[in-house]
Structures are given as structure tokens and as C-alpha cells.
GROMACS .gro file of C-alpha atoms in nm:
model
  312
    1MET     CA    1  -0.861   1.523   0.695
    2THR     CA    2  -1.070   1.784   0.512
    3SER     CA    3  -0.762   1.985   0.411
    4ALA     CA    4  -0.595   1.670   0.288
    5ARG     CA    5  -0.895   1.589   0.074
    6ASN     CA    6  -0.897   1.940  -0.071
    7THR     CA    7  -0.533   1.909  -0.182
    8SER     CA    8  -0.573   1.561  -0.325
    9HIS     CA    9  -0.575   1.693  -0.682
   10ALA     CA   10  -0.321   1.976  -0.641
   11VAL     CA   11  -0.091   1.769  -0.864
   12SER     CA   12  -0.223   1.764  -1.220
   13TYR     CA   13   0.066   1.567  -1.368
   14PHE     CA   14   0.367   1.358  -1.270
   15ILE     CA   15   0.721   1.349  -1.407
   16LEU     CA   16   0.846   0.997  -1.481
   17LEU     CA   17   1.225   1.011  -1.463
   18GLY     CA   18   1.256   0.673  -1.632
   19PHE     CA   19   1.624   0.602  -1.697
   20PRO     CA   20   1.813   0.930  -1.649
   21SER     CA   21   2.111   0.941  -1.886
   22ARG     CA   22   2.257   1.127  -2.180
   23ARG     CA   23   2.042   1.177  -2.490
   24GLU     CA   24   2.244   0.922  -2.687
   25MET     CA   25   2.189   0.659  -2.418
   26GLN     CA   26   1.816   0.736  -2.417
   27PHE     CA   27   1.801   0.658  -2.790
   28PHE     CA   28   2.002   0.339  -2.735
   29LEU     CA   29   1.767   0.223  -2.458
   30PHE     CA   30   1.470   0.308  -2.679
   31SER     CA   31   1.610   0.083  -2.954
   32ILE     CA   32   1.669  -0.207  -2.714
   33PHE     CA   33   1.329  -0.186  -2.543
   34PHE     CA   34   1.147  -0.130  -2.872
   35MET     CA   35   1.302  -0.447  -3.014
   36ILE     CA   36   1.210  -0.644  -2.698
   37TYR     CA   37   0.856  -0.501  -2.716
   38ILE     CA   38   0.806  -0.605  -3.080
   39LEU     CA   39   0.950  -0.953  -3.020
   40THR     CA   40   0.726  -0.992  -2.713
   41LEU     CA   41   0.418  -0.905  -2.917
   42LEU     CA   42   0.516  -1.135  -3.203
   43GLY     CA   43   0.603  -1.427  -2.973
   44ASN     CA   44   0.281  -1.412  -2.774
   45MET     CA   45   0.066  -1.345  -3.083
   46ALA     CA   46   0.222  -1.652  -3.248
   47ILE     CA   47   0.105  -1.869  -2.956
   48VAL     CA   48  -0.246  -1.720  -2.970
   49PHE     CA   49  -0.273  -1.782  -3.346
   50ALA     CA   50  -0.120  -2.130  -3.320
   51VAL     CA   51  -0.379  -2.239  -3.062
   52HIS     CA   52  -0.659  -2.078  -3.263
   53TRP     CA   53  -0.568  -2.239  -3.596
   54ASP     CA   54  -0.448  -2.583  -3.485
   55HIS     CA   55  -0.751  -2.790  -3.381
   56ARG     CA   56  -0.524  -3.036  -3.199
   57LEU     CA   57  -0.452  -2.758  -2.949
   58HIS     CA   58  -0.819  -2.691  -2.871
   59THR     CA   59  -0.777  -2.842  -2.525
   60PRO     CA   60  -0.802  -2.673  -2.183
   61MET     CA   61  -0.424  -2.663  -2.135
   62TYR     CA   62  -0.363  -2.475  -2.460
   63ILE     CA   63  -0.674  -2.259  -2.428
   64LEU     CA   64  -0.536  -2.138  -2.095
   65LEU     CA   65  -0.195  -2.085  -2.254
   66ALA     CA   66  -0.346  -1.881  -2.540
   67ASN     CA   67  -0.533  -1.662  -2.293
   68PHE     CA   68  -0.216  -1.625  -2.088
   69SER     CA   69  -0.025  -1.513  -2.399
   70PHE     CA   70  -0.302  -1.263  -2.483
   71LEU     CA   71  -0.277  -1.139  -2.124
   72GLU     CA   72   0.098  -1.085  -2.171
   73ILE     CA   73   0.025  -0.875  -2.481
   74CYS     CA   74  -0.212  -0.659  -2.276
   75TYR     CA   75   0.037  -0.647  -1.988
   76VAL     CA   76   0.327  -0.506  -2.189
   77ASN     CA   77   0.092  -0.259  -2.360
   78SER     CA   78  -0.006  -0.118  -2.019
   79ASP     CA   79   0.343   0.025  -1.958
   80VAL     CA   80   0.594  -0.026  -2.242
   81PRO     CA   81   0.448   0.216  -2.505
   82ASN     CA   82   0.447   0.497  -2.248
   83MET     CA   83   0.801   0.402  -2.141
   84LEU     CA   84   0.920   0.418  -2.503
   85ALA     CA   85   0.753   0.756  -2.557
   86ASN     CA   86   0.908   0.877  -2.232
   87LEU     CA   87   1.258   0.784  -2.350
   88LEU     CA   88   1.215   1.017  -2.649
   89SER     CA   89   1.035   1.289  -2.455
   90ILE     CA   90   1.196   1.602  -2.314
   91THR     CA   91   0.935   1.679  -2.048
   92LYS     CA   92   0.864   1.313  -1.947
   93THR     CA   93   0.526   1.406  -1.802
   94ILE     CA   94   0.210   1.201  -1.755
   95SER     CA   95  -0.124   1.346  -1.645
   96PHE     CA   96  -0.273   1.257  -1.308
   97THR     CA   97  -0.562   1.070  -1.472
   98ARG     CA   98  -0.340   0.874  -1.713
   99CYS     CA   99  -0.107   0.785  -1.427
  100LEU     CA  100  -0.388   0.640  -1.217
  101LEU     CA  101  -0.532   0.457  -1.518
  102GLN     CA  102  -0.192   0.306  -1.589
  103LEU     CA  103  -0.163   0.198  -1.226
  104TYR     CA  104  -0.507   0.035  -1.238
  105PHE     CA  105  -0.453  -0.156  -1.562
  106PHE     CA  106  -0.097  -0.256  -1.473
  107PHE     CA  107  -0.203  -0.401  -1.137
  108SER     CA  108  -0.526  -0.553  -1.266
  109LEU     CA  109  -0.339  -0.735  -1.543
  110GLY     CA  110  -0.077  -0.844  -1.289
  111THR     CA  111  -0.354  -0.979  -1.065
  112THR     CA  112  -0.506  -1.160  -1.363
  113GLU     CA  113  -0.165  -1.315  -1.434
  114CYS     CA  114  -0.145  -1.452  -1.078
  115LEU     CA  115  -0.490  -1.608  -1.122
  116PHE     CA  116  -0.406  -1.758  -1.461
  117LEU     CA  117  -0.087  -1.914  -1.327
  118SER     CA  118  -0.296  -2.068  -1.046
  119ILE     CA  119  -0.556  -2.205  -1.287
  120MET     CA  120  -0.282  -2.345  -1.511
  121ALA     CA  121  -0.133  -2.521  -1.207
  122TYR     CA  122  -0.478  -2.662  -1.123
  123ASP     CA  123  -0.512  -2.789  -1.482
  124ARG     CA  124  -0.178  -2.972  -1.464
  125PHE     CA  125  -0.267  -3.113  -1.122
  126LEU     CA  126  -0.590  -3.261  -1.257
  127ALA     CA  127  -0.428  -3.392  -1.576
  128ILE     CA  128  -0.141  -3.570  -1.399
  129CYS     CA  129  -0.271  -3.655  -1.052
  130ARG     CA  130  -0.637  -3.723  -1.147
  131PRO     CA  131  -0.614  -3.839  -1.512
  132LEU     CA  132  -0.936  -4.044  -1.500
  133HIS     CA  133  -1.139  -3.749  -1.371
  134TYR     CA  134  -0.971  -3.488  -1.593
  135PRO     CA  135  -1.198  -3.521  -1.903
  136THR     CA  136  -1.517  -3.491  -1.697
  137VAL     CA  137  -1.393  -3.210  -1.469
  138MET     CA  138  -1.185  -2.991  -1.701
  139THR     CA  139  -1.434  -2.956  -1.985
  140ILE     CA  140  -1.411  -2.679  -2.243
  141ARG     CA  141  -1.710  -2.510  -2.079
  142PHE     CA  142  -1.557  -2.526  -1.731
  143CYS     CA  143  -1.226  -2.401  -1.874
  144GLY     CA  144  -1.411  -2.106  -2.029
  145SER     CA  145  -1.569  -2.027  -1.693
  146LEU     CA  146  -1.225  -2.027  -1.528
  147VAL     CA  147  -1.093  -1.792  -1.797
  148ILE     CA  148  -1.383  -1.550  -1.742
  149PHE     CA  149  -1.328  -1.570  -1.365
  150CYS     CA  150  -0.959  -1.478  -1.404
  151TRP     CA  151  -1.032  -1.174  -1.621
  152VAL     CA  152  -1.328  -1.042  -1.418
  153TYR     CA  153  -1.182  -1.103  -1.070
  154GLY     CA  154  -0.844  -0.973  -1.184
  155PHE     CA  155  -0.994  -0.635  -1.268
  156LEU     CA  156  -1.204  -0.620  -0.951
  157TRP     CA  157  -0.934  -0.708  -0.694
  158PHE     CA  158  -0.731  -0.388  -0.711
  159LEU     CA  159  -1.022  -0.151  -0.768
  160ILE     CA  160  -1.054  -0.045  -0.402
  161PRO     CA  161  -0.681   0.034  -0.354
  162VAL     CA  162  -0.679   0.246  -0.670
  163ILE     CA  163  -0.989   0.436  -0.553
  164LEU     CA  164  -0.816   0.498  -0.219
  165ILE     CA  165  -0.504   0.624  -0.397
  166THR     CA  166  -0.712   0.875  -0.598
  167GLN     CA  167  -0.815   1.025  -0.263
  168LEU     CA  168  -0.460   1.067  -0.132
  169PRO     CA  169  -0.325   1.422  -0.077
  170PHE     CA  170  -0.080   1.476  -0.364
  171CYS     CA  171   0.003   1.829  -0.258
  172GLY     CA  172   0.314   1.919  -0.455
  173PRO     CA  173   0.596   1.666  -0.508
  174ASN     CA  174   0.532   1.504  -0.846
  175VAL     CA  175   0.862   1.345  -0.955
  176ILE     CA  176   0.850   0.964  -0.982
  177ASP     CA  177   1.188   0.793  -1.008
  178ASP     CA  178   1.053   0.513  -1.224
  179PHE     CA  179   0.939   0.444  -1.581
  180LEU     CA  180   0.574   0.382  -1.487
  181CYS     CA  181   0.320   0.491  -1.228
  182ASP     CA  182   0.393   0.222  -0.974
  183LEU     CA  183   0.234   0.178  -0.632
  184SER     CA  184   0.533   0.240  -0.407
  185PRO     CA  185   0.649   0.573  -0.564
  186LEU     CA  186   0.293   0.711  -0.555
  187LEU     CA  187   0.256   0.618  -0.189
  188ASP     CA  188   0.592   0.782  -0.115
  189LEU     CA  189   0.477   1.107  -0.279
  190ALA     CA  190   0.148   1.110  -0.089
  191ALA     CA  191   0.325   1.034   0.241
  192VAL     CA  192   0.511   1.366   0.210
  193CYS     CA  193   0.180   1.550   0.240
  194ALA     CA  194  -0.007   1.359   0.512
  195PRO     CA  195  -0.008   1.033   0.711
  196ILE     CA  196  -0.133   0.754   0.484
  197SER     CA  197  -0.062   0.449   0.700
  198GLY     CA  198  -0.418   0.318   0.651
  199THR     CA  199  -0.391   0.318   0.271
  200VAL     CA  200  -0.042   0.164   0.284
  201LEU     CA  201  -0.175  -0.111   0.511
  202ILE     CA  202  -0.471  -0.187   0.284
  203CYS     CA  203  -0.256  -0.190  -0.033
  204GLY     CA  204   0.011  -0.404   0.132
  205THR     CA  205  -0.244  -0.647   0.276
  206MET     CA  206  -0.431  -0.695  -0.051
  207SER     CA  207  -0.107  -0.736  -0.247
  208SER     CA  208   0.032  -0.984   0.004
  209LEU     CA  209  -0.292  -1.185   0.021
  210LEU     CA  210  -0.307  -1.220  -0.356
  211ILE     CA  211   0.063  -1.299  -0.403
  212PHE     CA  212   0.104  -1.547  -0.118
  213ALA     CA  213  -0.233  -1.722  -0.164
  214THR     CA  214  -0.174  -1.788  -0.535
  215PHE     CA  215   0.198  -1.863  -0.490
  216PHE     CA  216   0.151  -2.125  -0.217
  217TYR     CA  217  -0.139  -2.279  -0.408
  218ILE     CA  218   0.080  -2.310  -0.719
  219ILE     CA  219   0.374  -2.454  -0.524
  220GLY     CA  220   0.146  -2.700  -0.344
  221SER     CA  221  -0.012  -2.811  -0.672
  222TYR     CA  222   0.321  -2.867  -0.842
  223ALA     CA  223   0.461  -3.048  -0.539
  224LEU     CA  224   0.180  -3.303  -0.579
  225VAL     CA  225   0.233  -3.310  -0.956
  226LEU     CA  226   0.607  -3.372  -0.927
  227ARG     CA  227   0.545  -3.650  -0.675
  228ALA     CA  228   0.305  -3.813  -0.921
  229VAL     CA  229   0.555  -3.769  -1.206
  230VAL     CA  230   0.830  -3.944  -1.010
  231TRP     CA  231   0.604  -4.247  -0.956
  232MET     CA  232   0.490  -4.273  -1.318
  233PRO     CA  233   0.562  -4.623  -1.459
  234SER     CA  234   0.622  -4.493  -1.813
  235ALA     CA  235   0.950  -4.309  -1.866
  236ALA     CA  236   0.815  -4.133  -2.177
  237GLY     CA  237   0.501  -4.015  -1.995
  238SER     CA  238   0.707  -3.902  -1.700
  239LYS     CA  239   0.941  -3.703  -1.925
  240LYS     CA  240   0.652  -3.533  -2.108
  241ALA     CA  241   0.473  -3.443  -1.784
  242PHE     CA  242   0.792  -3.312  -1.627
  243SER     CA  243   0.869  -3.103  -1.938
  244THR     CA  244   0.526  -2.939  -1.927
  245CYS     CA  245   0.541  -2.871  -1.553
  246SER     CA  246   0.896  -2.736  -1.565
  247SER     CA  247   0.786  -2.475  -1.820
  248HIS     CA  248   0.508  -2.357  -1.588
  249LEU     CA  249   0.742  -2.353  -1.289
  250ALA     CA  250   1.000  -2.149  -1.480
  251VAL     CA  251   0.738  -1.882  -1.555
  252VAL     CA  252   0.613  -1.888  -1.195
  253THR     CA  253   0.968  -1.845  -1.064
  254LEU     CA  254   1.043  -1.552  -1.296
  255PHE     CA  255   0.718  -1.371  -1.218
  256TYR     CA  256   0.674  -1.433  -0.845
  257GLY     CA  257   1.041  -1.403  -0.760
  258SER     CA  258   1.048  -1.041  -0.872
  259VAL     CA  259   0.692  -0.943  -0.774
  260MET     CA  260   0.731  -1.057  -0.412
  261ILE     CA  261   1.033  -0.832  -0.360
  262THR     CA  262   0.839  -0.527  -0.479
  263TYR     CA  263   0.478  -0.556  -0.363
  264VAL     CA  264   0.469  -0.755  -0.041
  265SER     CA  265   0.570  -0.437   0.140
  266PRO     CA  266   0.487  -0.135  -0.081
  267GLY     CA  267   0.628   0.197   0.030
  268SER     CA  268   0.899   0.027   0.234
  269GLY     CA  269   1.172   0.227   0.067
  270GLN     CA  270   1.375  -0.028  -0.129
  271ALA     CA  271   1.679   0.101  -0.314
  272LYS     CA  272   1.538   0.298  -0.608
  273GLY     CA  273   1.773   0.156  -0.868
  274MET     CA  274   1.707  -0.202  -0.759
  275GLN     CA  275   1.331  -0.152  -0.746
  276LYS     CA  276   1.333  -0.004  -1.097
  277PHE     CA  277   1.532  -0.301  -1.230
  278ILE     CA  278   1.299  -0.552  -1.063
  279THR     CA  279   0.993  -0.375  -1.205
  280LEU     CA  280   1.158  -0.377  -1.548
  281PHE     CA  281   1.227  -0.749  -1.515
  282TYR     CA  282   0.872  -0.870  -1.445
  283SER     CA  283   0.688  -0.608  -1.652
  284VAL     CA  284   0.903  -0.618  -1.968
  285LEU     CA  285   1.144  -0.913  -1.968
  286THR     CA  286   0.919  -1.186  -1.824
  287PRO     CA  287   0.653  -1.148  -2.099
  288PHE     CA  288   0.942  -1.158  -2.350
  289PHE     CA  289   1.076  -1.489  -2.214
  290ASN     CA  290   0.740  -1.663  -2.167
  291PRO     CA  291   0.676  -1.762  -2.534
  292MET     CA  292   1.023  -1.916  -2.555
  293ILE     CA  293   0.978  -2.105  -2.228
  294TYR     CA  294   0.641  -2.248  -2.329
  295SER     CA  295   0.725  -2.332  -2.691
  296LEU     CA  296   1.083  -2.463  -2.680
  297ARG     CA  297   1.001  -2.761  -2.454
  298ASN     CA  298   0.662  -2.847  -2.603
  299LYS     CA  299   0.654  -3.055  -2.923
  300GLU     CA  300   0.287  -2.987  -3.004
  301MET     CA  301   0.338  -2.612  -2.965
  302LYS     CA  302   0.656  -2.617  -3.176
  303ASP     CA  303   0.475  -2.803  -3.455
  304ALA     CA  304   0.182  -2.558  -3.443
  305LEU     CA  305   0.417  -2.259  -3.447
  306LYS     CA  306   0.598  -2.399  -3.750
  307LYS     CA  307   0.264  -2.410  -3.932
  308VAL     CA  308   0.186  -2.051  -3.831
  309ILE     CA  309   0.528  -1.922  -3.936
  310GLY     CA  310   0.539  -2.136  -4.250
  311GLY     CA  311   0.184  -2.047  -4.343
  312SER     CA  312   0.094  -2.411  -4.409
   0.00000   0.00000   0.00000
């Protein structure tokens, strides 16, 4: 154990292979991802500004949505800028410290996203299944407390696994076949140097607990919501409630569908190409789709966005 600890910082940098291809293809991928990155920022910033400027949207549902959009901005900034720089780089290196920082922020923001999706499901459950209690329970102050809880707890949950990973014996192999410092590739590199079954177990357990606990809570909440929607006497109210819930469910499906495949069993040796594509999907493409999902089926949000874009 002592020798393993002494070699834990033998690696001073990692090489992120990213998307190995010809130089021309690297420039093409850079153009595509850069465009997606800019559109993701603009789309999510538009939602944040729309909620901020339109007083009709100063309700818990839209406050949560604005925070979620701000979270998506932070989320893509934790990995996409480095990925873009890597596509233009010759060496494709990242320092040990920057790699671990990227891992921490990427997973902390992902954890915060799971919590926000759960809180948003709770908000819809209260609004549709307990409409008489909703104004007294989901106050602006209580909503603010939930937002603070999501941010604080999100950044505390993965702190212990990251600290454990900093102590792993990275003794030589430093090539990561990915575009970011992800959990599974780092565990694979450390496993070459020494047995790390304890760390793998802790990381897998904490990831699984977070993912399954929030996922089943969200599914349970929306099952009750959809049952209430079906029994609504007003067709117009039922349609509006279903439209709002279907947007949330679409985001949940996109995010959890890809995350579960990757992190329920980290270090399990999934096909590298498939794992890279799945990581790309939930870390880059899902934040890109979210503004469209939430705005296209929501009349109030579309009206607010028209004001933001039109400047009126």
C-alpha cells in the first residue's frame, strides 16, 4: 500500500485521445461541436433571461427551470471548451490537477442535475396532484431553499470519490481514450498499477445510489401526475398539464437513459467507442436539446422568449 501511495502522482499529465482522425476531420468536428456549444449557451441563456425579465414567470416552476438552464450552461462549460481546444491541439494533454478538477466539476454538476430533475418532478406533483396545497407548500422561499439544497448537495456528493481517486496509483499509463477525464477511464488506468476494487465499489455504489434513487422518485412522481391528468374533468387543463409533464419526462429520458449505461457500473469495460458516444450524448447533446424541449411546448415560455429575442 505504501509503494502504491508513493507512485500515486507519477503521472503528471494525461493524453486525451478525443476523436482520433485526420486533421481535416478534426477541424470539421471542431466546427460542428463549436456551433452546438454556442447554440446551447444561447438557448439556455435565453431561458434564464426570459424568466428573469418576465414577471409572469416568477413562479416556482419557472424559477426551477431557469436554475436548470443555468446549470446546463455550467455543465457544458465543464467539458466542451477543453474538448474544442483538444480538437485543435497536437499534444492533446491535460495536467493531472486539471483532469481531476474537470472530473469533480463534471460529476458534481451531473449530480446537481439529477437533484434538479427530482425537485422539478416534485413541483409538478404538488401542482397537479395537490393543487389546493401547492400555494402554501411551494412558496418562493421554499423553492429557493430547494435550489440551494440542489447546488450545495450536488457539489458535496461526489467529493469523497474524487478524493479517493486522487490517491490512486497512477504509475505510468496516461492515455485516456475519451474527450474528457471521465470516471471509468481513470479507474482503468489506475487498475493497471494496483488493485483498486475498494475505490471502484465506492464509486459504483455512490453513482448507483444517486441515479436509481432520483430516477425512481421521478418516475413515481410522474406516474401519480399522469394518473391525475387522466382523471382531470377539463380537457384544456389536462392538455396543459400533460404538455408540461411530457417536456420534463423527455429531458429525464434523454439524461438518465444515457447516464445509467455509463455510471451504474464504472470500470466495467464497455466498448470504448460506444461509451464515448454515450458520454458525448448526455454531456453535449442533451443540454443542446433541453431549451427546445422546454420552450416549444410551453406557451408562456414561447411568449417570454419572443420578448427577449424581439427586445420588447
